[in-house]
Amino acid sequence: MAASSETETFGFIVNDIARMIRAEMDHRTAEAGLGLTTGEGRVLFNVRRTGPIRQTALAERLGVEAMTLSGLIDRLEGKGYVERQPDPSDRRAKLVSLTEGGTSVVAQIEPIAADIRSDAARGIDPEDWQRVLAALRVSRQNLIALRTEAQSGESAVA
């Protein structure tokens, strides 16, 4: 079926869904008294997934500028959820890791995130939902490959 308007294209739909998920996550975490932004939650979940990680690698993983990430980490450090320590392989670099408090707050966010995912998938056949996710993963990999190819071309020219 053809898109009915420009706002029903892939990019608009994906951006709308992402915006709505962020808004719902912000609302539900505030309602639960967690006092975290979606950006802070993304940092916590990624650090939990990777274990201690360099700030530069985390910024790249999140697709944010180093200064933006630094502000998020400052706030999370102030809340006692993460800590920065020198990287043993390069003392100039800092590793970000979760504290016990960070691990605890991630455990509180997980059921909220699961409920939002469930709400987003309501009325969609589970097999169809898995196909949607698989297609989105392929699309993400295609876009990563484009960026990688573009950066390789830039490096070759430089």
XYZ file of C-alpha atoms in Angstrom:
158
model
C 0.000 0.000 0.000
C 1.396 3.404 -0.964
C 2.033 6.035 1.672
C -0.947 8.390 1.904
C 1.206 11.442 2.525
C 4.768 12.526 3.130
C 4.253 12.038 6.873
C 3.507 8.344 6.359
C 6.935 7.494 4.988
C 9.469 5.252 6.708
C 11.504 8.093 8.234
C 8.501 9.968 9.596
C 6.946 6.838 11.077
C 10.188 5.683 12.726
C 10.824 9.173 14.128
C 7.245 9.458 15.404
C 7.482 6.082 17.132
C 10.851 6.975 18.699
C 9.492 10.332 19.923
C 6.372 8.691 21.375
C 8.403 5.987 23.118
C 10.701 8.630 24.655
C 7.720 10.679 25.844
C 5.991 7.628 27.308
C 9.202 6.465 28.995
C 9.764 9.932 30.477
C 6.158 9.995 31.723
C 6.228 6.520 33.269
C 9.644 6.861 34.900
C 8.573 10.215 36.381
C 5.340 8.613 37.582
C 7.444 5.882 39.241
C 9.526 8.576 40.968
C 12.743 7.595 39.187
C 13.616 11.108 37.989
C 15.494 10.009 34.865
C 15.352 11.296 31.326
C 15.230 8.871 28.424
C 18.772 9.931 27.514
C 20.009 9.044 30.985
C 18.204 5.717 30.781
C 19.866 4.949 27.441
C 23.266 5.582 29.010
C 22.480 3.267 31.924
C 21.151 0.450 29.719
C 24.125 0.674 27.360
C 26.660 0.648 30.190
C 24.894 -2.345 31.687
C 24.984 -4.108 28.314
C 28.668 -3.392 27.633
C 30.158 -3.301 31.103
C 32.758 -0.608 31.801
C 33.186 1.395 28.604
C 35.229 4.377 27.489
C 33.253 7.591 27.214
C 34.286 8.008 23.573
C 33.053 4.508 22.677
C 29.805 5.099 24.576
C 29.200 8.409 22.766
C 29.711 6.668 19.437
C 27.431 3.793 20.459
C 24.681 6.242 21.467
C 25.190 8.473 18.429
C 25.734 11.604 20.522
C 28.489 14.182 20.768
C 31.112 13.747 23.484
C 29.970 16.953 25.235
C 26.340 15.777 25.289
C 27.379 12.466 26.816
C 29.607 14.221 29.333
C 26.597 16.171 30.622
C 24.503 13.003 30.889
C 27.283 11.212 32.758
C 27.775 14.204 35.079
C 24.083 14.039 36.033
C 24.123 10.259 36.450
C 27.292 10.465 38.519
C 25.617 13.111 40.696
C 22.698 10.736 41.250
C 25.106 7.956 42.203
C 24.248 5.725 39.218
C 27.583 5.674 37.375
C 31.209 6.272 38.145
C 34.177 7.244 36.018
C 37.535 5.632 36.551
C 40.815 5.834 34.657
C 41.151 3.206 31.932
C 44.040 0.916 32.991
C 45.171 0.646 29.346
C 45.216 4.446 28.884
C 45.159 6.573 32.041
C 44.041 9.623 30.021
C 40.791 7.876 29.062
C 37.889 7.327 31.452
C 35.794 4.192 31.813
C 32.141 4.596 32.748
C 30.595 1.844 34.853
C 27.386 1.297 36.795
C 27.291 1.585 40.555
C 25.000 -0.550 42.714
C 22.511 2.320 42.553
C 22.701 2.320 38.757
C 22.140 -1.422 38.613
C 19.154 -1.013 40.918
C 17.543 1.776 38.885
C 18.012 -0.192 35.638
C 16.163 -3.082 37.295
C 13.318 -0.653 38.098
C 13.209 0.683 34.533
C 13.188 -2.737 32.846
C 9.533 -3.576 33.583
C 8.484 -0.070 32.501
C 10.307 -0.514 29.183
C 8.801 -3.995 28.756
C 5.303 -2.603 29.329
C 5.859 0.113 26.720
C 7.127 -2.459 24.202
C 4.064 -4.582 24.929
C 1.745 -1.596 24.537
C 3.413 -0.648 21.238
C 2.910 -4.180 19.890
C -0.702 -4.513 21.060
C -2.932 -5.883 18.313
C -0.021 -7.032 16.161
C 0.383 -10.748 15.539
C 3.574 -11.890 17.369
C 5.020 -13.357 14.155
C 4.326 -10.105 12.305
C 5.978 -8.177 15.147
C 9.096 -10.347 14.873
C 9.182 -9.725 11.107
C 8.909 -5.963 11.692
C 11.811 -6.087 14.158
C 13.885 -8.221 11.778
C 13.254 -5.788 8.913
C 14.190 -2.815 11.106
C 17.431 -4.539 12.144
C 18.335 -5.092 8.481
C 17.518 -1.455 7.708
C 19.698 -0.313 10.620
C 22.596 -2.459 9.364
C 22.147 -1.057 5.849
C 22.402 2.482 7.211
C 25.430 1.605 9.358
C 27.093 0.165 6.248
C 26.365 3.367 4.309
C 27.966 5.475 7.051
C 30.962 3.126 7.248
C 31.423 3.255 3.468
C 31.152 7.051 3.496
C 33.727 7.319 6.271
C 36.060 4.934 4.432
C 35.772 7.107 1.332
C 36.513 10.220 3.385
C 39.588 8.527 4.880
C 40.863 7.500 1.452
C 40.559 11.086 0.199
C 42.213 12.640 3.259
